Coordinates of C-alpha atoms and ligand atoms in Angstrom, one line a residue:
Chain A
M12 CA 112.5 85.9 126.4
L13 CA 110.6 88.0 124.3
L14 CA 107.2 86.1 124.0
E15 CA 106.0 83.9 126.6
L16 CA 102.8 82.0 126.3
E17 CA 101.5 79.6 129.5
N18 CA 98.5 77.4 129.1
V19 CA 96.8 79.5 126.9
S20 CA 93.0 78.8 126.1
L21 CA 90.9 80.4 123.6
H22 CA 87.0 80.0 123.1
Y23 CA 84.8 81.0 120.0
G24 CA 81.3 81.0 121.8
R25 CA 81.2 77.7 123.2
I26 CA 84.2 75.8 120.9
Q27 CA 87.2 75.8 122.4
A28 CA 89.9 76.3 119.7
L29 CA 93.1 76.4 121.9
H30 CA 93.7 73.7 124.6
G31 CA 96.2 75.1 127.1
I32 CA 99.1 76.2 124.7
S33 CA 102.6 76.8 126.3
L34 CA 105.5 78.0 123.9
T35 CA 108.3 80.6 123.8
V36 CA 110.0 82.8 121.4
D37 CA 113.7 84.2 122.2
Q38 CA 115.1 87.6 121.2
G39 CA 116.5 86.8 117.7
E40 CA 114.5 83.8 117.1
I41 CA 112.6 82.6 113.9
V42 CA 110.1 80.3 115.3
A43 CA 107.6 78.4 113.2
L44 CA 104.3 77.3 114.1
I45 CA 102.9 74.5 111.8
G46 CA 99.7 72.3 111.4
A47 CA 96.9 70.9 109.6
N48 CA 94.2 73.0 108.5
G49 CA 92.1 74.1 111.6
A50 CA 94.6 73.2 113.8
G51 CA 94.5 76.8 115.5
K52 CA 97.6 78.4 114.1
T53 CA 95.8 81.7 113.0
T54 CA 94.0 81.6 116.5
T55 CA 97.4 81.7 118.1
M56 CA 98.2 84.6 116.4
R57 CA 95.1 86.4 117.3
A58 CA 95.8 85.3 121.1
I59 CA 99.0 86.9 120.9
S60 CA 98.1 90.1 119.0
G61 CA 94.8 90.3 121.2
I62 CA 92.0 90.4 118.5
R63 CA 90.3 87.6 120.3
P64 CA 90.7 87.4 124.2
I65 CA 92.1 84.8 125.9
S66 CA 89.7 82.4 128.2
A67 CA 92.9 81.1 130.2
G68 CA 96.4 81.2 130.6
R69 CA 99.1 83.9 130.3
I70 CA 100.8 85.7 127.9
R71 CA 104.0 87.9 128.7
F72 CA 105.7 90.1 126.0
D73 CA 109.1 91.6 126.9
G74 CA 108.9 91.2 130.5
E75 CA 105.2 92.4 130.4
D76 CA 101.8 90.4 131.1
I77 CA 99.7 91.4 128.3
S78 CA 97.3 88.9 128.6
R79 CA 94.6 91.7 128.9
L80 CA 96.1 94.5 127.3
R81 CA 94.2 95.9 124.3
A82 CA 95.0 94.6 120.6
D83 CA 96.4 98.6 119.8
L84 CA 98.3 98.9 123.1
R85 CA 100.3 95.6 122.4
V86 CA 101.2 97.3 118.7
R87 CA 102.7 99.9 120.8
R88 CA 104.5 97.4 122.4
G89 CA 106.3 96.3 119.7
L90 CA 104.1 93.4 118.7
C91 CA 102.7 93.5 115.0
Q92 CA 100.8 90.8 113.2
A93 CA 100.7 90.3 109.2
P94 CA 97.0 88.7 109.2
E95 CA 96.1 85.8 107.3
G96 CA 95.3 86.3 103.8
R97 CA 93.6 89.3 102.5
G98 CA 94.1 91.4 105.6
I99 CA 95.1 94.8 103.8
F100 CA 92.9 97.8 103.4
P101 CA 91.4 97.4 99.8
G102 CA 90.4 101.3 99.3
M103 CA 93.5 102.2 100.4
T104 CA 96.5 102.6 98.0
V105 CA 99.6 100.8 98.3
M106 CA 101.6 103.5 100.4
E107 CA 98.5 104.6 102.5
N108 CA 98.5 100.9 103.7
L109 CA 102.3 101.2 104.4
E110 CA 101.7 104.5 106.2
M111 CA 98.7 102.6 108.4
G112 CA 101.7 100.4 109.5
A113 CA 103.3 102.9 111.0
Y114 CA 100.2 104.3 112.6
T115 CA 101.5 104.2 116.2
R116 CA 104.8 105.8 115.5
Q117 CA 105.7 109.4 115.8
D118 CA 109.3 109.6 114.3
R119 CA 108.3 110.8 111.1
A120 CA 112.1 110.8 109.4
E121 CA 112.8 107.0 110.8
V122 CA 109.3 106.1 108.8
A123 CA 110.7 107.7 105.6
R124 CA 113.8 105.7 106.2
D125 CA 111.6 102.4 107.2
L126 CA 109.5 103.2 103.8
D127 CA 112.3 103.3 101.7
R128 CA 113.4 100.1 103.0
V129 CA 110.5 98.2 102.5
L130 CA 110.0 99.0 99.0
E131 CA 113.3 98.1 98.5
L132 CA 112.6 94.5 99.6
F133 CA 109.5 94.7 97.6
P134 CA 110.2 96.4 94.6
R135 CA 107.1 95.1 93.4
L136 CA 105.3 97.5 95.6
A137 CA 107.4 100.4 94.5
E138 CA 105.8 100.2 91.5
R139 CA 102.4 99.9 92.3
R140 CA 102.5 102.6 95.3
K141 CA 99.4 104.6 94.0
Q142 CA 97.1 101.6 93.2
P143 CA 94.2 100.7 95.5
G144 CA 95.3 97.6 97.6
G145 CA 92.0 95.9 96.7
T146 CA 93.2 95.4 92.9
L147 CA 96.6 94.1 93.6
S148 CA 97.0 90.4 92.8
G149 CA 97.0 87.8 95.7
G150 CA 100.9 87.7 95.7
E151 CA 101.3 91.2 95.9
Q152 CA 98.4 91.8 98.4
Q153 CA 100.3 89.0 100.7
M154 CA 103.7 91.3 100.2
L155 CA 102.0 94.3 101.3
A156 CA 100.6 92.7 104.3
V157 CA 104.3 92.0 105.4
G158 CA 105.8 95.3 104.2
R159 CA 102.9 97.0 106.5
A160 CA 103.7 94.9 109.6
L161 CA 107.5 95.8 109.0
M162 CA 106.7 99.4 109.1
S163 CA 105.5 99.5 112.4
R164 CA 109.1 98.2 113.4
P165 CA 108.2 95.6 115.5
K166 CA 110.3 93.8 117.9
L167 CA 108.5 90.7 117.4
L168 CA 106.7 90.1 113.9
L169 CA 103.5 87.7 113.7
L170 CA 103.3 86.3 110.1
D171 CA 100.4 84.1 109.6
E172 CA 100.9 82.2 106.5
P173 CA 102.9 84.7 104.1
S174 CA 103.5 82.1 101.2
M175 CA 99.9 81.1 100.9
G176 CA 98.4 81.2 97.2
L177 CA 102.3 82.3 96.1
A178 CA 104.0 80.6 93.0
P179 CA 106.9 78.7 94.0
M180 CA 109.4 81.7 92.8
L181 CA 107.4 83.9 94.6
I182 CA 107.5 81.6 98.0
Q183 CA 111.5 81.3 97.6
Q184 CA 111.7 85.2 97.6
I185 CA 109.2 85.5 100.6
F186 CA 111.3 83.3 102.3
S187 CA 114.6 84.6 101.7
I188 CA 113.2 88.3 102.3
I189 CA 112.0 86.7 106.1
T190 CA 115.4 85.4 106.9
E191 CA 116.6 88.9 105.9
I192 CA 114.0 90.8 108.0
N193 CA 115.6 88.3 110.8
S194 CA 119.2 88.7 110.3
R195 CA 118.6 92.3 110.4
G196 CA 117.0 91.9 113.9
T197 CA 113.7 91.1 114.2
T198 CA 112.5 88.3 116.0
I199 CA 109.6 86.4 113.9
L200 CA 107.1 83.9 114.6
L201 CA 105.9 82.2 111.6
V202 CA 103.0 80.3 110.8
E203 CA 103.1 78.1 107.8
Q204 CA 101.2 75.4 105.8
N205 CA 104.6 75.1 103.8
A206 CA 106.5 73.2 106.7
Q207 CA 109.0 72.1 104.5
Q208 CA 110.5 76.1 103.9
A209 CA 109.4 76.8 107.4
L210 CA 111.3 74.0 109.2
A211 CA 114.3 75.0 106.8
R212 CA 114.3 78.4 108.1
A213 CA 113.2 78.4 111.4
H214 CA 115.6 78.4 114.6
R215 CA 112.6 76.1 116.4
A216 CA 109.1 75.2 115.6
Y217 CA 106.0 73.8 117.4
V218 CA 103.4 71.4 115.8
L219 CA 100.0 72.4 116.4
E220 CA 97.4 69.8 116.2
T221 CA 93.6 70.4 117.5
G222 CA 94.6 73.1 119.6
R223 CA 97.5 71.7 121.6
I224 CA 101.1 71.5 121.1
V225 CA 102.3 68.0 120.4
K226 CA 105.8 68.7 119.4
S227 CA 108.6 70.9 119.6
G228 CA 112.0 70.9 118.5
T229 CA 114.8 72.6 116.6
G230 CA 113.9 73.2 112.9
A231 CA 116.2 70.7 111.8
E232 CA 115.4 68.1 114.4
L233 CA 111.6 68.1 113.1
L234 CA 112.6 68.7 109.7
H235 CA 114.0 64.8 110.2
D236 CA 111.2 63.8 112.8
P237 CA 109.3 60.7 110.7
A238 CA 106.0 61.5 112.3
V239 CA 106.4 65.1 111.1
K240 CA 107.6 64.1 107.9
E241 CA 104.7 61.8 107.5
A242 CA 102.0 63.9 108.6
Y243 CA 103.4 67.6 107.2
L244 CA 106.2 67.1 104.7
G245 CA 104.3 64.8 102.6
V246 CA 106.6 62.0 102.3
A247 CA 105.9 58.5 103.8
Chain B
M14 CA 70.6 99.4 78.7
S15 CA 74.5 98.5 79.7
G16 CA 75.4 100.8 76.7
I17 CA 73.6 104.0 78.5
T18 CA 74.8 102.7 82.0
E19 CA 78.4 102.4 80.7
R20 CA 78.0 105.9 78.5
I21 CA 77.1 107.8 81.9
R22 CA 79.7 106.0 83.9
T23 CA 82.4 107.3 81.0
F24 CA 81.0 110.9 81.4
R25 CA 80.8 110.7 85.0
Q26 CA 84.6 109.4 85.2
A27 CA 85.5 112.1 82.4
A28 CA 83.8 114.9 84.3
G29 CA 85.8 113.8 87.7
D30 CA 89.0 113.7 86.1
R31 CA 88.3 117.0 84.8
W32 CA 87.5 118.1 88.1
R33 CA 90.8 116.8 89.9
A34 CA 92.9 117.9 86.8
A35 CA 91.6 121.3 87.1
P36 CA 93.5 124.6 88.5
R37 CA 92.9 125.2 92.2
W38 CA 91.5 128.7 91.7
V39 CA 89.2 127.1 89.2
R40 CA 87.6 124.6 91.5
W41 CA 87.4 127.4 94.3
A42 CA 85.8 129.7 91.3
V43 CA 83.3 126.9 91.1
L44 CA 83.1 126.1 94.8
A45 CA 82.0 130.0 95.6
A46 CA 79.4 130.4 92.5
V47 CA 78.0 127.1 94.1
I48 CA 77.7 128.7 97.5
V49 CA 76.4 131.8 96.1
F50 CA 73.5 130.0 94.1
F51 CA 72.3 128.5 97.2
Y52 CA 72.5 131.4 99.1
A53 CA 70.5 133.1 96.6
L54 CA 68.3 130.3 96.0
P55 CA 65.3 131.3 98.4
N56 CA 64.9 134.8 96.5
K57 CA 61.8 135.0 94.4
E58 CA 63.7 137.5 92.0
F59 CA 66.1 134.6 91.8
Y60 CA 64.4 131.4 91.3
Q61 CA 61.6 132.2 89.3
Y62 CA 64.1 132.2 86.4
L63 CA 64.9 128.6 87.3
G64 CA 61.7 127.3 85.5
P65 CA 59.8 124.6 87.1
I66 CA 62.4 123.5 90.0
P67 CA 60.7 125.4 92.6
T68 CA 57.3 124.1 93.9
T69 CA 55.6 127.4 93.0
E70 CA 52.1 126.3 95.1
S71 CA 54.4 126.1 98.2
N72 CA 56.7 128.3 99.9
F73 CA 60.1 128.0 98.4
G74 CA 61.9 129.4 100.9
Q75 CA 60.2 126.5 103.5
V76 CA 60.9 124.2 101.5
L77 CA 64.5 125.1 101.0
F78 CA 64.6 125.0 104.8
T79 CA 63.2 121.5 105.3
V80 CA 65.7 120.4 102.4
S81 CA 68.6 122.3 104.1
I82 CA 68.0 120.2 107.8
Y83 CA 67.7 117.0 105.8
V84 CA 71.1 118.1 104.1
L85 CA 73.0 118.7 107.6
L86 CA 71.5 115.4 108.9
A87 CA 72.6 113.8 105.8
V88 CA 76.2 115.2 106.5
G89 CA 76.0 114.0 110.1
L90 CA 74.9 110.2 109.5
N91 CA 77.6 110.3 106.9
V92 CA 80.2 110.4 109.6
V93 CA 78.8 107.4 111.1
V94 CA 77.9 105.2 108.1
G95 CA 80.3 106.8 105.5
F96 CA 83.4 107.3 107.3
A97 CA 83.3 104.7 110.2
G98 CA 81.1 102.1 108.4
L99 CA 78.7 101.8 111.6
L100 CA 75.0 101.0 110.7
D101 CA 73.1 103.7 112.5
L102 CA 69.3 102.8 111.9
G103 CA 67.9 105.4 114.5
Y104 CA 69.7 108.4 113.6
F105 CA 66.2 110.8 114.0
G106 CA 66.5 109.9 117.7
F107 CA 69.3 112.5 118.0
F108 CA 67.4 114.7 116.0
A109 CA 64.7 114.2 118.7
V110 CA 66.6 114.4 121.6
G111 CA 67.9 117.6 120.0
A112 CA 64.7 119.3 119.4
Y113 CA 63.4 118.3 122.7
T114 CA 65.8 119.6 124.9
V115 CA 65.4 122.8 122.8
A116 CA 61.3 122.7 123.7
V117 CA 61.5 121.7 127.0
L118 CA 64.5 124.4 128.2
T119 CA 62.8 126.9 126.2
S120 CA 58.7 126.5 125.9
P121 CA 56.3 127.9 128.3
S122 CA 54.3 124.7 127.8
S123 CA 57.0 123.0 129.5
D124 CA 56.7 121.5 133.1
I125 CA 59.9 123.2 134.4
K126 CA 59.3 126.5 132.7
T127 CA 63.0 127.5 132.7
L128 CA 62.2 129.9 129.7
W129 CA 65.3 130.1 128.5
P130 CA 66.2 131.9 125.3
W131 CA 66.9 129.6 122.2
L132 CA 70.5 130.5 121.6
A133 CA 71.8 129.7 125.1
V134 CA 69.8 126.1 124.7
V135 CA 71.5 125.1 121.8
P136 CA 75.0 124.1 123.1
I137 CA 73.0 122.5 126.0
A138 CA 71.0 120.6 123.1
I139 CA 74.2 119.6 121.3
A140 CA 75.9 118.3 124.7
L141 CA 72.9 116.2 125.5
T142 CA 72.8 114.8 122.2
T143 CA 76.3 114.1 122.2
V144 CA 76.0 112.4 125.8
S145 CA 73.2 110.3 124.6
G146 CA 75.4 109.2 121.7
V147 CA 78.3 108.0 124.0
A148 CA 76.3 106.8 126.0
L149 CA 74.2 104.4 123.5
G150 CA 77.8 103.8 121.9
T151 CA 79.5 102.7 125.1
P152 CA 78.2 99.4 125.4
T153 CA 77.2 98.5 121.5
L154 CA 80.3 99.3 119.9
R155 CA 82.7 97.5 121.5
L156 CA 80.1 94.4 120.3
R157 CA 80.9 93.0 116.7
G158 CA 77.9 92.7 114.0
D159 CA 74.9 93.9 113.9
Y160 CA 73.9 94.7 117.5
L161 CA 74.6 98.6 116.8
A162 CA 71.8 98.3 114.2
I163 CA 69.1 97.1 116.3
V164 CA 70.2 99.0 119.3
T165 CA 70.0 102.7 117.5
L166 CA 66.8 101.2 115.9
G167 CA 65.7 100.4 119.2
F168 CA 66.9 104.1 120.5
A169 CA 64.9 105.8 117.9
E170 CA 61.9 103.7 118.7
M171 CA 62.1 104.3 123.0
I172 CA 62.2 108.3 121.9
R173 CA 59.3 108.3 120.1
I174 CA 57.4 106.3 122.3
A175 CA 58.4 108.9 125.4
A176 CA 57.6 111.6 123.2
T177 CA 54.2 110.2 122.4
S178 CA 53.3 109.0 125.8
S179 CA 55.1 110.6 128.3
S180 CA 53.2 113.7 130.1
F181 CA 56.6 115.5 130.3
L182 CA 57.0 115.5 126.8
K183 CA 53.5 116.5 125.8
G184 CA 52.8 114.1 123.4
Q185 CA 50.5 115.0 120.6
R186 CA 49.9 118.7 122.2
G187 CA 53.6 119.5 122.2
F188 CA 55.2 122.1 123.1
N189 CA 54.6 125.6 121.4
Q190 CA 56.0 129.3 121.7
I191 CA 59.7 128.2 121.5
P192 CA 61.5 131.2 120.9
H193 CA 63.2 132.1 117.6
P194 CA 67.1 132.8 117.3
P195 CA 68.0 136.0 118.2
G196 CA 68.5 139.4 116.3
H197 CA 66.8 142.2 114.4
Y198 CA 67.4 144.4 111.3
A199 CA 68.3 147.8 111.5
D200 CA 64.6 149.1 111.7
G201 CA 63.8 146.8 114.7
R202 CA 62.4 144.1 113.1
P203 CA 63.1 140.6 114.3
I204 CA 65.6 138.7 111.6
F205 CA 64.2 135.1 112.3
G206 CA 60.4 135.3 112.5
V207 CA 57.0 133.1 111.6
L208 CA 56.6 134.8 108.0
D209 CA 59.9 134.7 106.6
P210 CA 61.6 131.4 106.4
R211 CA 64.7 132.5 104.1
P212 CA 66.8 133.8 107.4
Y213 CA 66.4 130.0 108.9
Y214 CA 67.7 128.9 105.7
W215 CA 70.6 130.8 105.4
L216 CA 71.6 130.2 109.3
V217 CA 71.2 126.2 108.5
L218 CA 73.1 126.5 105.0
T219 CA 75.6 128.6 106.8
L220 CA 75.9 125.7 109.8
I221 CA 76.1 123.4 106.9
L222 CA 79.3 124.8 105.5
L223 CA 80.8 125.1 108.7
V224 CA 80.0 121.4 109.8
V225 CA 81.3 120.0 106.3
F226 CA 84.6 122.2 106.5
G227 CA 85.0 120.9 110.2
V228 CA 84.4 117.3 108.9
R229 CA 86.2 117.5 106.0
N230 CA 89.4 118.7 107.8
L231 CA 88.7 115.6 110.0
T232 CA 88.6 112.9 107.3
H233 CA 91.9 113.9 106.0
S234 CA 93.7 113.9 109.6
R235 CA 94.8 110.8 111.5
V236 CA 91.2 110.4 112.7
G237 CA 89.7 109.9 109.2
R238 CA 92.6 107.4 108.5
A239 CA 91.6 105.4 111.3
W240 CA 88.1 105.6 110.4
V241 CA 88.6 104.4 106.8
S242 CA 90.7 101.8 108.3
I243 CA 88.1 100.4 111.0
R244 CA 85.7 100.4 108.0
E245 CA 87.5 98.5 105.6
D246 CA 88.9 96.0 108.0
E247 CA 88.3 96.3 111.8
D248 CA 90.6 93.7 113.0
A249 CA 93.4 94.8 110.5
A250 CA 92.8 98.4 111.9
Q251 CA 93.4 96.9 115.3
L252 CA 96.4 95.0 114.0
M253 CA 98.0 98.3 113.0
G254 CA 97.3 99.8 116.5
V255 CA 94.5 101.9 116.0
P256 CA 92.3 102.1 118.8
T257 CA 89.0 101.2 117.2
F258 CA 86.6 101.6 119.9
K259 CA 87.8 105.1 120.9
F260 CA 87.4 106.0 116.8
K261 CA 84.0 104.4 116.4
L262 CA 82.6 106.2 119.7
W263 CA 83.9 109.6 118.4
A264 CA 82.2 109.0 114.8
F265 CA 79.3 108.4 116.7
A266 CA 79.4 111.2 119.1
I267 CA 80.2 113.8 116.3
G268 CA 77.2 112.3 114.3
A269 CA 75.0 112.1 117.3
A270 CA 76.1 116.1 118.1
I271 CA 75.3 117.0 114.5
G272 CA 71.9 115.6 114.5
G273 CA 71.2 117.2 117.8
L274 CA 72.3 120.6 116.2
A275 CA 69.7 120.3 113.4
G276 CA 66.9 119.4 115.9
A277 CA 67.6 122.1 118.0
L278 CA 67.6 124.7 114.5
Y279 CA 64.5 122.6 113.7
A280 CA 62.4 123.6 117.1
G281 CA 63.7 126.7 116.8
K282 CA 62.0 128.1 113.3
Q283 CA 58.8 125.8 113.8
N284 CA 58.5 127.2 117.4
F285 CA 56.5 123.9 117.8
V286 CA 57.6 120.4 118.6
N287 CA 55.3 117.2 119.4
S288 CA 55.8 113.6 118.7
Q289 CA 54.5 113.7 115.4
N290 CA 57.8 114.8 113.9
F291 CA 59.7 111.8 114.7
E292 CA 58.3 108.8 112.6
L293 CA 61.0 105.9 112.2
L294 CA 60.8 106.6 108.6
N295 CA 62.4 109.5 109.2
S296 CA 65.5 107.5 110.2
I297 CA 65.3 105.4 107.4
I298 CA 64.9 108.2 104.7
I299 CA 68.2 109.7 105.7
L300 CA 70.0 106.5 105.8
A301 CA 68.4 106.1 102.0
A302 CA 69.4 109.8 101.1
V303 CA 73.3 109.1 102.3
I304 CA 73.5 106.0 100.7
L305 CA 71.7 107.1 97.6
G306 CA 74.4 109.9 97.5
G307 CA 77.0 107.8 98.1
S308 CA 78.2 106.9 101.8
G309 CA 81.7 108.0 102.3
N310 CA 81.7 111.2 100.7
I311 CA 81.0 114.5 101.8
V312 CA 79.2 115.7 98.6
G313 CA 77.6 112.9 98.2
A314 CA 75.9 113.0 101.4
I315 CA 74.9 116.8 100.7
V316 CA 73.4 115.7 97.4
G317 CA 71.9 112.6 98.5
G318 CA 69.9 114.6 101.3
G319 CA 68.9 117.5 99.6
L320 CA 67.8 115.2 96.4
V321 CA 65.7 113.3 98.8
A322 CA 64.3 116.0 101.0
Y323 CA 63.4 118.0 97.8
L324 CA 61.8 115.2 96.0
I325 CA 59.7 114.3 99.1
E326 CA 58.5 117.9 99.3
R327 CA 58.3 118.2 95.5
F328 CA 55.5 115.5 95.7
R329 CA 53.0 117.2 97.4
G330 CA 50.0 118.8 95.9
I331 CA 50.8 116.9 92.8
E332 CA 47.9 114.6 92.1
V333 CA 47.6 111.5 89.7
F334 CA 44.4 110.1 88.9
G335 CA 43.2 111.7 92.1
V336 CA 45.8 110.4 94.5
E337 CA 48.4 112.5 95.7
L338 CA 51.9 111.4 95.0
Y339 CA 53.0 112.5 98.4
E340 CA 51.1 109.5 99.8
F341 CA 53.5 107.3 97.8
R342 CA 56.6 108.7 98.4
F343 CA 58.3 105.9 100.8
L344 CA 57.0 103.5 98.0
A345 CA 59.1 105.4 95.5
F346 CA 62.2 105.5 97.5
G347 CA 61.9 101.9 98.3
V348 CA 62.0 101.4 94.7
I349 CA 64.4 103.8 93.7
L350 CA 67.2 102.4 96.6
I351 CA 66.4 99.0 95.0
I352 CA 67.3 100.1 91.3
M353 CA 70.4 101.9 92.9
M354 CA 71.3 98.9 94.8
I355 CA 71.3 97.0 91.5
F356 CA 73.4 99.3 89.1
R357 CA 74.9 101.6 91.5
P358 CA 75.7 100.0 94.8
Q359 CA 78.3 102.7 95.8
G360 CA 75.9 105.8 95.0
L361 CA 75.6 108.5 92.9
I362 CA 79.1 110.4 93.9
P363 CA 81.1 107.8 95.7
S364 CA 84.3 108.3 97.3
R365 CA 86.8 106.7 94.8
R366 CA 87.8 104.8 98.0
R367 CA 84.6 103.7 98.6
A368 CA 84.3 102.0 94.9
A369 CA 87.6 100.3 95.4
E370 CA 86.2 98.6 98.4
L371 CA 83.0 97.7 97.2
K372 CA 84.4 96.0 94.3
D373 CA 86.9 94.3 96.6
R374 CA 83.5 92.9 98.4
R375 CA 82.2 91.8 95.3
K376 CA 85.1 89.9 94.2
E377 CA 85.1 88.2 97.7
V378 CA 81.7 87.3 97.6
I379 CA 82.4 85.6 94.1
V380 CA 85.4 84.1 95.3
G381 CA 83.5 82.8 98.4
G382 CA 80.6 81.6 96.8
Ligands
ATP3 N1 85.7 83.3 114.1 C1 85.5 82.2 114.3 N2 84.5 81.6 115.0 C2 84.3 80.1 115.4 N3 85.0 79.3 115.7 C3 86.3 79.9 114.5 C4 86.5 80.8 113.9 N4 88.0 81.3 113.6 C5 88.6 79.8 113.8 N5 87.4 78.8 114.6 C6 87.5 77.6 114.5 O1 88.6 77.2 115.4 C7 89.6 76.4 114.9 C8 91.1 76.9 114.6 O2 91.1 77.8 113.6 P1 91.9 78.5 112.7 O3 91.5 79.5 112.0 O4 93.1 78.9 114.1 O5 93.0 77.2 112.1 P2 94.3 77.2 111.3 O6 95.4 76.5 112.1 O7 94.8 78.6 110.8 O8 94.0 76.9 109.8 P3 94.4 77.2 108.6 O9 95.7 76.5 108.2 O10 93.0 76.6 107.9 O11 94.8 78.5 108.4 C9 89.0 75.8 113.7 O12 87.8 74.4 114.1 C10 87.9 76.6 113.5 O13 86.7 76.2 112.8
MG4 MG1 95.1 80.1 109.5

């Protein structure tokens, strides 16, 4: 088991956003986390990456208890998140953003190779390597966020709504890239509004409702679950 | 109106592009000329040809010394505000700590009467301000939001109150006979005396060059990149593995050290330190200078600090309708700052990165609002 959350709770001030969440991600999997707006998906990501402290429970990663570990040290352990929305550095160029992704790495030659690979995955970024991140379009910024996270060569990649705000064609593209990244050996935990696509691509999935896991199963199972269909797939 | 600003903008961009496109040796030559100019500036044989720029009534060397101290402070505060994006409202507090450390350890009016030489105390002053920066930053830099602004404001005010009312720090009476920096001319006269302010100015100018060189190297290193990332998006910086707290503390401590150095220099020049030197407004003036010049850009900070300090000094002795303009200096800066915030929020000479960030933020406001 690569990642394991055990009864994790998280508070924003007095508001409790997560109520004892438990989930696991195995080596090599794509696991999807779906749920309505405000369900706590982003919050779960924050708990895992460590930019918000958890108030109860345990998080284990790669055999180590990281519940109280600082966020930057979690990155060094191989956990990297592409944050939701505009989480790129607006004043840095595309190249500098990607270099920031490799901030914790010392292996220069390998970094250069990964950079080539990322630019190959996202040719759009290659064209705009000198452009400040803040001047990219929404979709390009999204790609940059994913590419930047890949630059840390994570064991586990956390993706928070990578398809948000993208045109249908680009959504297809980003999901194929996710599958491709996974097939090259990176484990992925994926948060998505786009449940159809996410469930179709994921090995397993969890459904989150108001800070609680209410359902879990394989992607295919949930895709055909009547309750999930009605709530998240827009079919009655 | 927009026609004029547009024209100024295109002119500035063209100038900037020409500068970046110029060959390396041209840029070095220009830089050398600028440096030589500023070393030559306090000599009457030189500045008398500059027309009405120097304040002829007052001592121009003295004015330049004051200006140079402000420039050093602006360079220091720029590390905190401009590079790491931390709002420090009490930066002058570190200046005060530096000046008082020198005063207490060197002056015969001090209670402890160590009477150490100036030069020996300067490293102590810098160390002490750095420590006070770390002590102030450690609890607050972990917190988010505007705590730092409030805490630094409180710190500067605390120092001021201590200076005014504690008997150890001598209040209004202050410390006198603070020793000058060491050094003699060939004929045995001291270089740093009471009469000639120019050597002090040259000393500060030299130290500014050294500090700028050091700070510039830092900004081009991993540390600098980490600062940019923290300033632009602290959460994202953490998600990339940047130990944000450590680097914020570094910026804060470096800024404090530079402020302490400026205070030590000031004390050595004036021979005298008392509580009147440390008004809260000074912190605000330096912050205004950094923002005016273009925070995040070293050249911007230098220009901002120089311009603000020079204008304040230039106001002295000029009377309009029987009132001294100097009395209105803060009002004038308030107005200038407001105008700047409306028409040029990125400052006179912004860093290109910073300009992009501001544009991005404005877009966010429009989208969000
Ligand atoms: N910084 C914050 N401070 C206070 N409350 C917050 C904060 N961030 C999120 N919340 C609250 O926590 C709950 C979960 O929010 P979260 O962002 O995790 O939802 P989400 O599932 O990611 O939603 P979306 O699909 O809209 O991104 C919401 O009720 C939200 O209002
Ligand atoms: Mg979310």
